[in-house]
Coordinates of N, CA, C and O in Angstrom, one line a residue:
M50 N 0.8 -1.1 0.0 CA 0.0 0.0 0.0 C 0.9 1.3 0.0 O 1.9 1.5 0.9
K51 N 0.7 2.2 -0.9 CA 1.4 3.4 -1.1 C 0.8 4.5 -0.4 O -0.4 4.9 -0.6
I52 N 1.5 5.3 0.4 CA 0.9 6.4 1.2 C 1.4 7.6 0.6 O 2.6 7.8 0.3
Q53 N 0.5 8.5 0.2 CA 0.8 9.7 -0.4 C 0.7 10.7 0.6 O -0.2 10.9 1.5
R54 N 1.6 11.7 0.4 CA 1.6 13.0 1.3 C 0.4 14.1 0.7 O 0.4 14.1 -0.5
R55 N -0.4 14.5 1.7 CA -1.4 15.5 1.2 C -0.8 16.9 1.0 O -1.2 17.7 0.2
N56 N 0.0 17.2 1.8 CA 0.7 18.7 1.8 C 2.0 18.7 1.0 O 3.1 18.6 1.8
K57 N 2.1 18.9 0.0 CA 3.2 19.0 -0.9 C 3.7 20.5 -1.0 O 2.8 21.4 -1.3
A58 N 4.9 20.7 -0.9 CA 5.5 22.1 -0.9 C 5.6 22.4 -2.3 O 6.0 21.6 -3.2
N59 N 5.3 23.7 -2.7 CA 5.4 24.0 -4.1 C 6.6 24.8 -4.3 O 6.9 25.8 -3.6
P60 N 7.6 24.1 -5.0 CA 9.0 24.6 -5.3 C 9.0 25.9 -6.2 O 10.2 26.3 -6.4
E61 N 8.0 26.3 -6.5 CA 8.1 27.4 -7.6 C 8.5 28.7 -6.8 O 8.1 29.1 -5.6
F62 N 9.2 29.7 -7.5 CA 9.6 30.9 -6.8 C 8.9 32.1 -7.6 O 8.9 32.1 -8.8
S63 N 8.1 32.9 -6.8 CA 7.4 34.0 -7.4 C 8.3 35.3 -7.6 O 8.8 35.7 -6.4
L64 N 8.5 35.9 -8.6 CA 9.3 37.1 -8.8 C 8.4 38.3 -8.5 O 9.0 39.5 -8.3
A65 N 7.0 38.2 -8.2 CA 6.3 39.3 -8.1 C 6.5 40.2 -6.9 O 6.5 41.5 -7.0
A66 N 6.9 39.5 -5.7 CA 7.1 40.1 -4.6 C 8.6 41.0 -4.6 O 8.6 42.1 -4.2
M67 N 9.5 40.4 -5.3 CA 10.8 41.0 -5.5 C 10.6 42.2 -6.3 O 11.3 43.3 -6.2
T68 N 9.8 42.1 -7.5 CA 9.6 43.1 -8.4 C 9.0 44.3 -7.6 O 9.3 45.4 -7.9
D69 N 8.0 44.1 -6.8 CA 7.3 45.1 -6.0 C 8.4 45.8 -5.1 O 8.4 47.0 -5.1
V70 N 9.3 45.2 -4.5 CA 10.2 45.8 -3.5 C 11.2 46.7 -4.4 O 11.6 47.7 -4.0
I71 N 11.8 46.1 -5.6 CA 12.6 46.9 -6.4 C 12.0 48.1 -6.9 O 12.6 49.2 -6.8
L72 N 10.7 48.0 -7.2 CA 9.8 49.3 -7.7 C 9.8 50.2 -6.5 O 10.0 51.5 -6.6
L73 N 9.5 49.9 -5.5 CA 9.3 50.8 -4.2 C 10.8 51.4 -3.9 O 10.6 52.5 -3.5
M74 N 11.8 50.6 -4.0 CA 13.1 51.0 -3.8 C 13.4 52.3 -4.7 O 13.9 53.3 -4.5
L75 N 13.1 51.9 -6.0 CA 13.3 53.0 -7.0 C 12.7 54.3 -6.9 O 13.1 55.5 -7.0
I76 N 11.3 54.1 -6.5 CA 10.5 55.3 -6.1 C 11.0 56.0 -4.9 O 11.1 57.3 -5.1
F77 N 11.4 55.3 -4.1 CA 11.9 55.9 -2.8 C 13.3 56.8 -3.1 O 13.4 57.8 -2.7
F78 N 14.2 56.1 -3.9 CA 15.4 56.9 -4.3 C 15.2 58.0 -5.1 O 15.8 59.2 -5.2
M79 N 14.2 58.0 -6.0 CA 13.8 59.1 -6.9 C 13.2 60.2 -6.0 O 13.5 61.4 -6.4
V80 N 12.4 59.9 -5.0 CA 11.8 61.0 -4.4 C 12.9 61.6 -3.4 O 12.8 62.9 -3.2
T81 N 13.6 60.9 -2.7 CA 14.4 61.6 -1.8 C 15.9 62.0 -2.4 O 16.9 62.4 -1.6
S82 N 16.0 62.0 -3.6 CA 17.3 62.2 -4.2 C 17.4 64.0 -4.2 O 16.4 64.7 -4.0
S83 N 18.6 64.4 -4.2 CA 19.0 65.8 -4.2 C 19.5 66.4 -5.6 O 19.9 65.6 -6.3
A84 N 19.2 67.6 -5.8 CA 19.7 68.2 -7.2 C 21.2 68.4 -7.1 O 21.9 68.6 -6.1
A85 N 21.8 68.3 -8.3 CA 23.3 68.5 -8.5 C 23.5 69.9 -9.1 O 24.7 70.2 -9.3
N86 N 22.5 70.6 -9.2 CA 22.9 72.0 -9.8 C 23.7 72.8 -8.9 O 23.5 72.9 -7.5
Q87 N 24.8 73.4 -9.4 CA 25.7 74.3 -8.6 C 25.2 75.8 -8.8 O 24.8 76.2 -9.9
S88 N 25.3 76.5 -7.5 CA 24.8 77.8 -7.6 C 26.0 78.6 -7.1 O 27.0 78.3 -6.5
A89 N 26.0 79.9 -7.4 CA 26.9 80.9 -7.0 C 26.7 81.2 -5.6 O 27.6 81.8 -5.0
I90 N 25.6 81.1 -5.0 CA 25.5 81.5 -3.8 C 26.3 80.4 -2.8 O 25.9 79.2 -2.7
D91 N 27.2 81.1 -1.9 CA 27.9 80.1 -1.2 C 27.2 79.8 0.3 O 27.0 80.6 1.1
V92 N 26.7 78.6 0.3 CA 26.1 78.0 1.4 C 26.8 76.9 1.8 O 27.1 75.9 1.0
N93 N 26.9 76.4 3.1 CA 27.6 75.2 3.6 C 26.3 74.3 3.8 O 25.6 74.4 4.7
L94 N 26.4 73.3 2.7 CA 25.1 72.4 2.9 C 25.4 71.3 4.0 O 26.5 71.1 4.3
P95 N 24.2 70.8 4.5 CA 24.3 69.7 5.6 C 24.9 68.5 4.9 O 24.7 68.3 3.6
K96 N 25.5 67.6 5.6 CA 26.2 66.5 4.9 C 25.2 65.3 5.3 O 24.5 65.3 6.2
T97 N 25.5 64.4 4.2 CA 24.6 63.1 4.3 C 25.3 62.0 3.8 O 26.3 62.0 3.1
G98 N 24.9 60.8 4.1 CA 25.5 59.5 3.6 C 24.6 58.9 2.4 O 24.9 57.8 2.2
A99 N 23.7 59.7 2.1 CA 22.7 59.0 1.0 C 23.5 59.0 -0.4 O 24.5 59.4 -0.6
V100 N 22.8 58.0 -1.1 CA 23.2 57.7 -2.5 C 23.1 59.0 -3.3 O 22.1 59.9 -3.2
E101 N 23.8 59.2 -4.3 CA 23.8 60.4 -5.2 C 22.9 60.0 -6.3 O 23.2 59.8 -7.5
D102 N 21.6 60.1 -6.0 CA 20.5 60.1 -7.0 C 20.1 61.6 -7.4 O 19.7 62.3 -6.4
N103 N 20.3 62.1 -8.6 CA 20.0 63.4 -8.8 C 18.8 63.6 -9.8 O 18.7 63.1 -10.8
I104 N 17.8 64.5 -9.4 CA 16.7 64.9 -10.2 C 16.9 66.5 -10.4 O 16.7 67.1 -9.5
P105 N 17.3 66.9 -11.6 CA 17.4 68.2 -11.8 C 16.1 68.9 -11.6 O 15.1 68.7 -12.2
N106 N 16.1 70.1 -10.8 CA 15.1 70.9 -10.8 C 15.5 72.3 -11.4 O 16.5 72.8 -11.0
P107 N 14.5 73.0 -12.1 CA 15.0 74.2 -12.9 C 15.1 75.4 -11.8 O 15.9 76.3 -12.2
V108 N 14.4 75.4 -10.8 CA 14.5 76.5 -9.8 C 15.1 76.2 -8.7 O 14.8 75.2 -7.9
I109 N 16.1 77.0 -8.2 CA 16.9 76.8 -6.9 C 16.6 77.9 -6.0 O 16.9 79.2 -6.3
V110 N 16.0 77.7 -4.8 CA 15.9 78.6 -3.7 C 17.0 78.4 -2.7 O 17.1 77.5 -2.1
S111 N 17.9 79.4 -2.6 CA 19.1 79.4 -1.6 C 18.8 80.2 -0.4 O 18.2 81.4 -0.6
I112 N 19.2 79.8 0.8 CA 18.9 80.5 1.9 C 20.3 80.6 2.8 O 20.9 79.6 3.0
K113 N 20.6 81.7 3.0 CA 21.9 81.9 3.7 C 21.5 82.1 5.2 O 20.3 82.2 5.7
P114 N 22.5 81.8 6.1 CA 22.3 81.9 7.6 C 21.8 83.1 8.1 O 21.2 83.1 9.1
D115 N 22.1 84.2 7.4 CA 21.4 85.5 8.0 C 19.9 85.7 7.5 O 19.3 86.8 7.9
G116 N 19.3 84.7 6.8 CA 17.8 84.6 6.6 C 17.5 85.3 5.1 O 16.3 85.6 4.8
S117 N 18.6 85.6 4.3 CA 18.4 86.2 3.0 C 18.1 84.9 2.1 O 18.7 84.0 2.2
Y118 N 17.3 85.4 1.0 CA 16.7 84.4 0.2 C 17.1 84.7 -1.3 O 17.4 86.0 -1.7
F119 N 17.5 83.7 -2.1 CA 17.9 83.9 -3.2 C 17.2 82.9 -4.3 O 17.0 81.7 -3.9
V120 N 16.7 83.3 -5.5 CA 16.0 82.4 -6.3 C 16.9 82.5 -7.7 O 16.9 83.6 -8.2
D121 N 17.5 81.3 -7.8 CA 18.4 81.2 -9.0 C 19.4 82.3 -9.2 O 19.7 83.1 -10.1
D122 N 20.1 82.5 -7.9 CA 21.1 83.3 -7.7 C 20.7 84.8 -7.7 O 21.6 85.7 -7.6
N123 N 19.5 85.2 -7.5 CA 19.0 86.5 -7.7 C 18.4 86.8 -6.2 O 17.5 86.1 -5.8
P124 N 18.8 87.8 -5.6 CA 18.3 88.1 -4.2 C 16.8 88.5 -4.2 O 16.4 89.1 -5.2
V125 N 16.1 88.0 -3.2 CA 14.6 88.2 -3.2 C 14.2 88.4 -1.8 O 14.7 87.9 -0.9
N126 N 13.4 89.4 -1.6 CA 12.7 89.7 -0.3 C 11.9 88.6 0.1 O 11.3 88.1 -0.6
R127 N 11.7 88.5 1.4 CA 10.8 87.4 2.1 C 9.4 87.6 1.6 O 8.8 86.6 1.3
G128 N 9.0 88.9 1.6 CA 7.6 89.1 1.1 C 7.3 88.7 -0.3 O 6.2 88.5 -0.8
E129 N 8.4 88.7 -1.2 CA 8.1 88.5 -2.7 C 8.6 87.1 -3.1 O 8.3 86.7 -4.3
L130 N 9.1 86.2 -2.1 CA 9.6 85.2 -2.4 C 8.4 84.1 -3.2 O 8.8 83.4 -4.1
E131 N 7.3 84.1 -2.5 CA 6.3 83.2 -3.0 C 5.8 83.5 -4.4 O 5.8 82.5 -5.2
Q132 N 5.7 84.8 -4.7 CA 5.3 85.1 -6.1 C 6.4 84.9 -7.1 O 6.1 84.5 -8.2
V133 N 7.6 85.1 -6.8 CA 8.8 84.8 -7.6 C 8.9 83.3 -8.0 O 8.9 83.0 -9.0
I134 N 8.7 82.5 -7.0 CA 8.7 81.1 -7.1 C 7.6 80.6 -8.1 O 7.8 79.8 -9.0
I135 N 6.3 81.1 -7.8 CA 5.2 80.8 -8.7 C 5.5 81.3 -10.1 O 5.0 80.6 -11.1
D136 N 6.0 82.4 -10.3 CA 6.2 82.9 -11.7 C 7.2 82.1 -12.4 O 7.0 81.8 -13.5
K137 N 8.3 81.7 -11.7 CA 9.3 81.0 -12.3 C 8.8 79.4 -12.8 O 9.2 78.9 -13.6
L138 N 7.9 79.1 -11.9 CA 7.2 77.5 -12.2 C 6.0 77.7 -13.0 O 5.3 76.7 -13.2
A139 N 5.5 78.8 -13.6 CA 4.3 78.9 -14.2 C 4.0 78.1 -15.3 O 3.0 77.5 -15.6
G140 N 5.0 77.8 -16.2 CA 5.0 77.1 -17.3 C 5.3 75.5 -17.5 O 5.2 75.0 -18.4
Q141 N 5.5 75.0 -16.2 CA 5.9 73.7 -16.0 C 4.6 72.9 -15.7 O 3.7 73.1 -14.9
E142 N 4.9 71.5 -16.1 CA 3.9 70.6 -15.8 C 4.0 69.9 -14.5 O 3.1 69.9 -13.7
K143 N 5.2 69.6 -14.2 CA 5.5 69.0 -12.9 C 6.4 70.0 -12.2 O 7.6 70.2 -12.3
K144 N 5.6 70.8 -11.3 CA 6.4 71.8 -10.6 C 7.2 71.3 -9.4 O 6.8 70.6 -8.6
S145 N 8.5 71.9 -9.5 CA 9.3 71.4 -8.4 C 10.6 72.4 -8.2 O 10.8 73.1 -9.3
F146 N 11.1 72.5 -7.1 CA 12.1 73.3 -7.0 C 13.2 72.8 -5.9 O 12.7 71.8 -5.0
T147 N 14.4 73.2 -5.9 CA 15.3 72.6 -4.8 C 15.6 73.8 -3.8 O 15.7 75.0 -4.1
I148 N 15.7 73.3 -2.5 CA 16.0 74.3 -1.4 C 17.5 74.0 -1.1 O 17.8 72.8 -0.7
R149 N 18.4 74.9 -1.2 CA 19.7 75.0 -0.8 C 20.0 76.0 0.4 O 20.0 77.1 0.3
A150 N 19.8 75.2 1.6 CA 19.8 76.1 2.9 C 21.3 75.7 3.5 O 21.6 74.6 3.5
D151 N 22.1 76.8 3.9 CA 23.2 76.7 4.6 C 22.9 75.8 6.0 O 21.9 75.7 6.6
E152 N 23.8 75.1 6.4 CA 23.7 74.2 7.7 C 23.5 75.0 8.9 O 23.0 74.5 9.7
N153 N 23.9 76.2 8.9 CA 23.6 77.2 10.0 C 22.3 78.1 9.8 O 22.1 78.8 10.6
T154 N 21.6 77.9 8.8 CA 20.4 78.5 8.5 C 19.3 78.3 9.6 O 19.1 77.1 10.0
L155 N 18.4 79.2 10.2 CA 17.5 79.0 11.0 C 16.5 78.0 10.5 O 16.0 78.2 9.2
H156 N 15.9 77.1 11.3 CA 14.8 76.1 10.9 C 13.6 77.0 10.2 O 13.0 76.6 9.3
K157 N 13.3 78.0 11.0 CA 12.1 78.9 10.5 C 12.3 79.4 9.1 O 11.2 79.4 8.4
D158 N 13.3 79.7 8.6 CA 13.5 80.1 7.2 C 13.3 79.0 6.3 O 12.8 79.3 5.1
V159 N 13.8 77.7 6.5 CA 13.5 76.7 5.7 C 12.0 76.3 5.7 O 11.5 76.1 4.6
V160 N 11.4 76.3 6.8 CA 10.2 76.0 6.9 C 9.2 77.0 6.2 O 8.3 76.6 5.5
F161 N 9.6 78.3 6.2 CA 8.8 79.4 5.4 C 8.7 78.9 3.9 O 7.7 78.8 3.2
V162 N 10.0 78.5 3.4 CA 9.9 78.0 2.0 C 9.1 76.6 1.6 O 8.6 76.7 0.7
M163 N 9.1 75.8 2.7 CA 8.5 74.6 2.5 C 7.1 74.7 2.6 O 6.2 74.1 1.8
E164 N 6.6 75.8 3.4 CA 5.0 76.1 3.4 C 4.7 76.7 2.2 O 3.4 76.4 1.9
I165 N 5.4 77.4 1.4 CA 5.0 78.0 0.1 C 4.8 76.7 -0.8 O 3.9 76.8 -1.7
A166 N 5.8 75.8 -0.7 CA 5.7 74.6 -1.6 C 4.5 73.9 -1.2 O 3.7 73.3 -2.2
E167 N 4.1 73.7 0.1 CA 2.9 72.9 0.5 C 1.6 73.6 0.1 O 0.7 73.2 -0.5
K168 N 1.7 75.0 0.2 CA 0.5 75.9 -0.2 C 0.1 75.6 -1.7 O -1.1 75.5 -2.1
H169 N 1.1 75.6 -2.5 CA 0.8 75.5 -3.9 C 1.1 74.2 -4.6 O 1.1 73.9 -5.7
K170 N 1.2 73.0 -3.8 CA 1.3 71.6 -4.1 C 2.6 71.6 -5.2 O 2.4 70.9 -6.2
I171 N 3.7 72.2 -4.6 CA 4.8 72.1 -5.4 C 5.9 71.1 -4.8 O 6.2 71.1 -3.6
N172 N 6.5 70.2 -5.5 CA 7.4 69.3 -5.1 C 8.8 70.0 -4.6 O 9.1 71.0 -5.5
I173 N 9.4 69.6 -3.7 CA 10.8 70.1 -3.3 C 11.8 69.0 -3.1 O 11.5 67.8 -2.9
A174 N 13.0 69.5 -3.3 CA 14.1 68.7 -3.0 C 15.0 69.6 -2.0 O 15.1 70.7 -2.3
I175 N 15.7 68.8 -1.1 CA 16.5 69.6 -0.1 C 18.0 69.2 -0.5 O 18.3 67.9 -0.6
A176 N 18.8 70.1 -0.9 CA 20.2 69.9 -1.3 C 21.2 69.6 -0.1 O 21.0 70.3 0.8
T177 N 21.8 68.5 -0.3 CA 22.8 68.1 0.7 C 24.2 67.8 0.0 O 24.2 67.7 -1.3
V178 N 25.3 67.7 0.8 CA 26.6 67.0 0.1 C 26.9 65.7 0.8 O 26.5 65.5 1.9
K179 N 27.5 64.9 -0.1 CA 27.8 63.7 0.5 C 28.8 63.7 1.6 O 29.9 64.3 1.3
D180 N 28.7 63.1 2.7 CA 29.6 63.0 3.7 C 30.8 62.3 3.3 O 30.6 61.1 2.8
K181 N 32.1 62.6 3.5 CA 33.3 61.8 3.0 C 33.8 61.0 4.2 O 33.6 61.3 5.4

């Protein structure tokens, strides 16, 4: 009499789960990447150990430690900053800009720019330098 096992293990390997994980990792690195555009405004960017994935953004908002703002290397008053950013991004389909804040810049100055982006549903990237 031959006894058969009822619960046989299925030796097949599904790549669907691995594909999902790789896709999520790709999306994560694309979203968290920083821009590589160089600016003439001298700010000491914070250091990070992240991978260098760069998504170029056409508009760069630089913030110096004294609270002065620059859009594409042009000085802008705090009150005019929102309108200047909106004007620069007016003709773009996917609106985004990069924040280049000095590592000694006050948190409130960076948050002010981030609030502008949130108000107008604009994507932002925060520029950092790779830690050596």
